[in-house]
Coordinates of C-alpha atoms in Angstrom, one line a residue:
X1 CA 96.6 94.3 118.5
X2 CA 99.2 91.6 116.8
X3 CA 100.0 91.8 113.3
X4 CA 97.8 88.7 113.1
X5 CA 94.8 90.6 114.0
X6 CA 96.0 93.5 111.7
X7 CA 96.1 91.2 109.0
X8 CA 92.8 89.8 109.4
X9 CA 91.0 93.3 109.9
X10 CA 92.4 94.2 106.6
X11 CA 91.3 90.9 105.0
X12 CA 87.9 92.0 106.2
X13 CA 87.3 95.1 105.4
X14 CA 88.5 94.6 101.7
X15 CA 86.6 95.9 98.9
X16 CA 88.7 94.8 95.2
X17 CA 86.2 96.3 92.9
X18 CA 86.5 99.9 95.0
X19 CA 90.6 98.9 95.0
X20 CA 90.3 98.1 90.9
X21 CA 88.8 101.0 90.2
X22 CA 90.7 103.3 92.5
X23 CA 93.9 101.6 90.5
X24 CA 92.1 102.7 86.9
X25 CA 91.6 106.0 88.1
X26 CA 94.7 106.7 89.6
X27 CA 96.8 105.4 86.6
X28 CA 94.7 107.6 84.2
X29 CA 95.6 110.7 86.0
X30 CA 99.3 110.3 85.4
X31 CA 98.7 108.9 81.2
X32 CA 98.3 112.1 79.4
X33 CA 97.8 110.6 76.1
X34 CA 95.6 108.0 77.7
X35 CA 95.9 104.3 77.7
X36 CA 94.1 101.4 76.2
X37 CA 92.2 98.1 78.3
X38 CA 95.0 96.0 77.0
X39 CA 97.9 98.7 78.4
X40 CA 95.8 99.3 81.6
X41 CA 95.9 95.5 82.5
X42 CA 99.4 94.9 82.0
X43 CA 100.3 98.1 83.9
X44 CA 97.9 97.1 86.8
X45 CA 98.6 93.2 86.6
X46 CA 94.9 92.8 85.8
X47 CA 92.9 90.5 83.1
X48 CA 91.8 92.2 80.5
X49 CA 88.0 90.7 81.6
X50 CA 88.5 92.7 85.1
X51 CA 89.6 96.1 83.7
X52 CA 86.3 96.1 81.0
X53 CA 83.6 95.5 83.7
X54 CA 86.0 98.5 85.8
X55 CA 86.2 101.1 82.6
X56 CA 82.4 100.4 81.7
X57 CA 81.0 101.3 85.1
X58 CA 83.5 104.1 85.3
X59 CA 82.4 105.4 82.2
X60 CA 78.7 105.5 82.9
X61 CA 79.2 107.0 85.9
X62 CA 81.2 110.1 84.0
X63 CA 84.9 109.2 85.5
X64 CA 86.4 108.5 81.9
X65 CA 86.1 108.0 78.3
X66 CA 86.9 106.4 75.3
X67 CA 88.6 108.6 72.3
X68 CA 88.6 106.9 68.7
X69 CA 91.5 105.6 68.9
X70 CA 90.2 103.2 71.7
X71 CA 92.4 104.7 74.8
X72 CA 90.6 105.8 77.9
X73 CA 91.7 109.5 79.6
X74 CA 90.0 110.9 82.3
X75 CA 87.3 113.1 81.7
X76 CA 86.8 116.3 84.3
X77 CA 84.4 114.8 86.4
X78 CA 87.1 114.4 89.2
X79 CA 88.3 118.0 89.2
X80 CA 84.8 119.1 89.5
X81 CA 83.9 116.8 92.4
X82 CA 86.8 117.9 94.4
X83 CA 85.4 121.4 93.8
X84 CA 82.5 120.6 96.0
X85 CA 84.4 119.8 98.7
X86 CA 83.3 122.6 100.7
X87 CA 87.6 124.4 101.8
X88 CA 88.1 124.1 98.1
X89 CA 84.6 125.9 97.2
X90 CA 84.8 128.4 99.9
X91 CA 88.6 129.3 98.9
X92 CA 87.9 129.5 94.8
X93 CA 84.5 131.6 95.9
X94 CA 86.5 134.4 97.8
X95 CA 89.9 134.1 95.2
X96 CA 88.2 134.3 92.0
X97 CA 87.3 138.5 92.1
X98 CA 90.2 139.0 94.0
X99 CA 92.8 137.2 91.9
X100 CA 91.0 139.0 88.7
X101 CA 91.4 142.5 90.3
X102 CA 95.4 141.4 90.9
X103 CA 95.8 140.6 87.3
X104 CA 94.3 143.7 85.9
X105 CA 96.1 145.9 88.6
X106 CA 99.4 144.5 87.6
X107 CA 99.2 142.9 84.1
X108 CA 100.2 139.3 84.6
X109 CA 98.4 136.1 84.8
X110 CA 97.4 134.6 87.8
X111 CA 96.9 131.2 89.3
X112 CA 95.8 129.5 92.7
X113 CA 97.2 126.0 93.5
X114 CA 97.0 123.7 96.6
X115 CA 98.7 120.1 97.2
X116 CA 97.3 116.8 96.3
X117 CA 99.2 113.6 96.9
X118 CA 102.5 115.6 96.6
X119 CA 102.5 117.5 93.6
X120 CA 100.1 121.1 93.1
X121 CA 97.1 121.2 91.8
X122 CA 96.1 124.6 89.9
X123 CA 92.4 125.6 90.9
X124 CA 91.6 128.7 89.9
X125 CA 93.2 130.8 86.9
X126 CA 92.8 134.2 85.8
X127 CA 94.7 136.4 82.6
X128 CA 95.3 139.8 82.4
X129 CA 94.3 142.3 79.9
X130 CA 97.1 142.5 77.7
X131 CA 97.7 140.2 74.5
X132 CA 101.1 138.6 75.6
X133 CA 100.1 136.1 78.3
X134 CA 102.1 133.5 80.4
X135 CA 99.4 131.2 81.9
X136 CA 99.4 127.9 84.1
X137 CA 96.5 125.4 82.9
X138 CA 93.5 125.3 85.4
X139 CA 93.6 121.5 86.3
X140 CA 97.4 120.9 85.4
X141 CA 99.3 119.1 88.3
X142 CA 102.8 121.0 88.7
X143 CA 105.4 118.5 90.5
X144 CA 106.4 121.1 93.5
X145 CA 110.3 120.8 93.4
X146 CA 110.3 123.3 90.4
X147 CA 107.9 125.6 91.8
X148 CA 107.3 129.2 93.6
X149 CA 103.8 127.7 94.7
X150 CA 105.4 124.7 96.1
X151 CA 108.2 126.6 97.7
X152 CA 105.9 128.7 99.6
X153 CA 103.7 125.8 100.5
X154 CA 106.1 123.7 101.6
X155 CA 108.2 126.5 103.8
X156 CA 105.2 126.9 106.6
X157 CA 105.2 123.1 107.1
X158 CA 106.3 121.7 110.7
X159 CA 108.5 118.9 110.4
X160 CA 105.9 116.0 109.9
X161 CA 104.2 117.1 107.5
X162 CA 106.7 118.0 105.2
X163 CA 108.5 115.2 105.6
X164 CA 105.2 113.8 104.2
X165 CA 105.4 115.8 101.3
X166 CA 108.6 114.9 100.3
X167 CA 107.8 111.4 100.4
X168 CA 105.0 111.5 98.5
X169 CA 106.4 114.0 96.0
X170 CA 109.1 111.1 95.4
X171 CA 113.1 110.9 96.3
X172 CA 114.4 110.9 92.4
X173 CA 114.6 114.7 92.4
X174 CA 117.7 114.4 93.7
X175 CA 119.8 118.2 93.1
X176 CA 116.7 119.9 92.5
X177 CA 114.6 118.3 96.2
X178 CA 118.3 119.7 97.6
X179 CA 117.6 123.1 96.1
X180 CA 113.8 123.4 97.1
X181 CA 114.4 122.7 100.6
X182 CA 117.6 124.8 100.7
X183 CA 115.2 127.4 99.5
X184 CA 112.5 127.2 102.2
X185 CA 113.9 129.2 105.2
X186 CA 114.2 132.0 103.2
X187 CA 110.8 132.0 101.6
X188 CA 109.4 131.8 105.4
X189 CA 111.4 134.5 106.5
X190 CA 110.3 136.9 104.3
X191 CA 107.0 135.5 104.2
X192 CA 106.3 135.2 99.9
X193 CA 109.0 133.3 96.8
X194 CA 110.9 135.0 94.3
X195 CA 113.0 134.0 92.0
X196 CA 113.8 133.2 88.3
X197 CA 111.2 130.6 87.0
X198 CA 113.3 126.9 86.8
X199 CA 111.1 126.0 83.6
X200 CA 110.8 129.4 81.6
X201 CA 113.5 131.8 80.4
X202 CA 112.8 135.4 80.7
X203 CA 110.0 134.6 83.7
X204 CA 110.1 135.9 87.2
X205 CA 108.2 133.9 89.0
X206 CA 106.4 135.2 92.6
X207 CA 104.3 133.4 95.0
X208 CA 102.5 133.9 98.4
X209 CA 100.2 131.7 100.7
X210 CA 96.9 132.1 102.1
X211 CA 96.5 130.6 105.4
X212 CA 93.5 129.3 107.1
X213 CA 92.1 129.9 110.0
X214 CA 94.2 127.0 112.0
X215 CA 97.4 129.3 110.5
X216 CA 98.0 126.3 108.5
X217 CA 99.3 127.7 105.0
X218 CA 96.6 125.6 102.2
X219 CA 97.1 127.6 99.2
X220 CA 99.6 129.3 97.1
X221 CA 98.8 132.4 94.8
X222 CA 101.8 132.5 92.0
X223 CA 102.0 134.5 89.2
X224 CA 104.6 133.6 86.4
X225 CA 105.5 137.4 86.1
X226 CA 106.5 138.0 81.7
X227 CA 109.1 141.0 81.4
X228 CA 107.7 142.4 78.6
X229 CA 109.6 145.3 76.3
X230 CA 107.0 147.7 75.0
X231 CA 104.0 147.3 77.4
X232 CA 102.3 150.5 78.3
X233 CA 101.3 149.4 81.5
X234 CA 104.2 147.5 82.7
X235 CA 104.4 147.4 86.3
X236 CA 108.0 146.7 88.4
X237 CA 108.4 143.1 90.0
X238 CA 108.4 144.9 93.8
X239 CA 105.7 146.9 92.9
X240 CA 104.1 143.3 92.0
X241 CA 105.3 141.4 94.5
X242 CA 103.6 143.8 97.0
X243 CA 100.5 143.4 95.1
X244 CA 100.3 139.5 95.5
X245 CA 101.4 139.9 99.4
X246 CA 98.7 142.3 99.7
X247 CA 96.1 140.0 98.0
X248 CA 97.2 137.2 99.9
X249 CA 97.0 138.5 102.9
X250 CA 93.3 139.9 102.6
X251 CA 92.3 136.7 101.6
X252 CA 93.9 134.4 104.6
X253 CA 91.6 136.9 106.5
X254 CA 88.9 136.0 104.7
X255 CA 89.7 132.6 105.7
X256 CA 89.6 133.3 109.3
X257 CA 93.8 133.4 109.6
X258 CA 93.7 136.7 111.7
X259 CA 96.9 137.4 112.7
X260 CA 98.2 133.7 111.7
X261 CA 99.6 135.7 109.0
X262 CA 101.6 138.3 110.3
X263 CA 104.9 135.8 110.6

């Protein structure tokens, strides 16, 4: 096929409204505070006329809203249709008791994450029992180069696909994209991340994937392990670490991983 022909298939199978909306949506998802129609058209290079008919039909069907001060956000209609996809329903099904039993049995919160367009995704979320708590938002997107989750994601990855990653993760990183991958070998080796947390002071952060049953590692259970002082049922980072490998493992065996996981 000659570019020509390329060309013209593309022209033919073009659909702007599904491309407009695509464009609102996917700008939304990286405005925390939100953005108005006038700040959504200039950012797109759309008429203000366009991105209404876009935002109205988007808000009837659910996809966003309109706060009082007249900027749209993204409502949770996204996360939640993602969650029927039936990996992601099958893998939050079999982690949620699982995870909970983890945090109880070693008294730190917990939380699942898998990748989406090159940053993580946290899924499920659980907190321990005691009152001092360290947890991720379910929902928040985590950018991976500062991460225990993305580390361990990342390090089971043949050459392809993380390439992939990285490019879709973005090249502005720079010390800290030098850093993750530096760490990677190490985190396969040994099969889990650990490490001091690159965001919090005072956090240990440990990680470990659960692999499907292809051997293809699609999640990441991390806790952001709190030292506290005076806890009466303060449990040793090994001792947790062992914990989350253990967890981790069961579960990729729910997943049909088998022996994929014994690397």
């Amino acid at each position: 096929m000659t570019v020509t022909d390329m060309s013209a298939e593309d022209e033919k199978y073009r659909a702007p409204a599904l491309t407009k909306g695509l464009d609102i949506l996917e700008l939304l998802a990286s405005a925390s505070d939100g953005l108005t129609q006038v700040e959504i058209g200039k950012m797109l290079g759309r008429t203000t006329s366009e991105i209404f008919r876009m935002l109205v039909v988007l808000s009837q069907r659910g996809y966003v809203e309109l706060s009082g001060d007249d900027r749209y956000q993204l409502t949770t209609k996204l996360f939640e249709v993602a969650h029927r996809h039936p990996p992601i329903r099958r893998l939050t099904a079999i982690a949620g008791d699982a995870m909970q039993k983890l945090a109880n049995r070693i008294n730190q919160s917990i939380h699942l994450c898998i990748l989406q367009g090159g940053r993580l995704l946290v899924v499920a979320q659980v907190d321990c029992p005691d009152n001092n708590l360290n947890s991720v938002r379910l929902g928040a997107q985590i950018p991976i180069f500062d991460s225990a989750s993305g580390r361990v994601l990342a390090a089971f990855m043949d050459d392809a696909a993380l390439e992939h990653l990285l490019t879709l993760a973005g090249t502005e990183a720079g010390e800290r994209r030098d850093r993750f991958l530096a760490d990677l070998p190490g985190v396969r080796d040994v099969g889990y991340c650990e490490g001091p947390s690159l965001t919090l002071a005072g956090v240990t952060n440990l990680s470990a994937p659960i692999f499907d049953y292809t051997g293809k590692a699609v999640a990441a259970i991390t806790t952001p392990f709190i030292h506290r002082l005076n806890s009466a049922s303060h449990v040793p980072v090994p001792e947790a670490r062992n914990a989350l490998v253990e967890t981790c493992r069961d579960l990729s065996k729910r997943m049909g991983a088998g022996a994929a996981v014994d690397r």
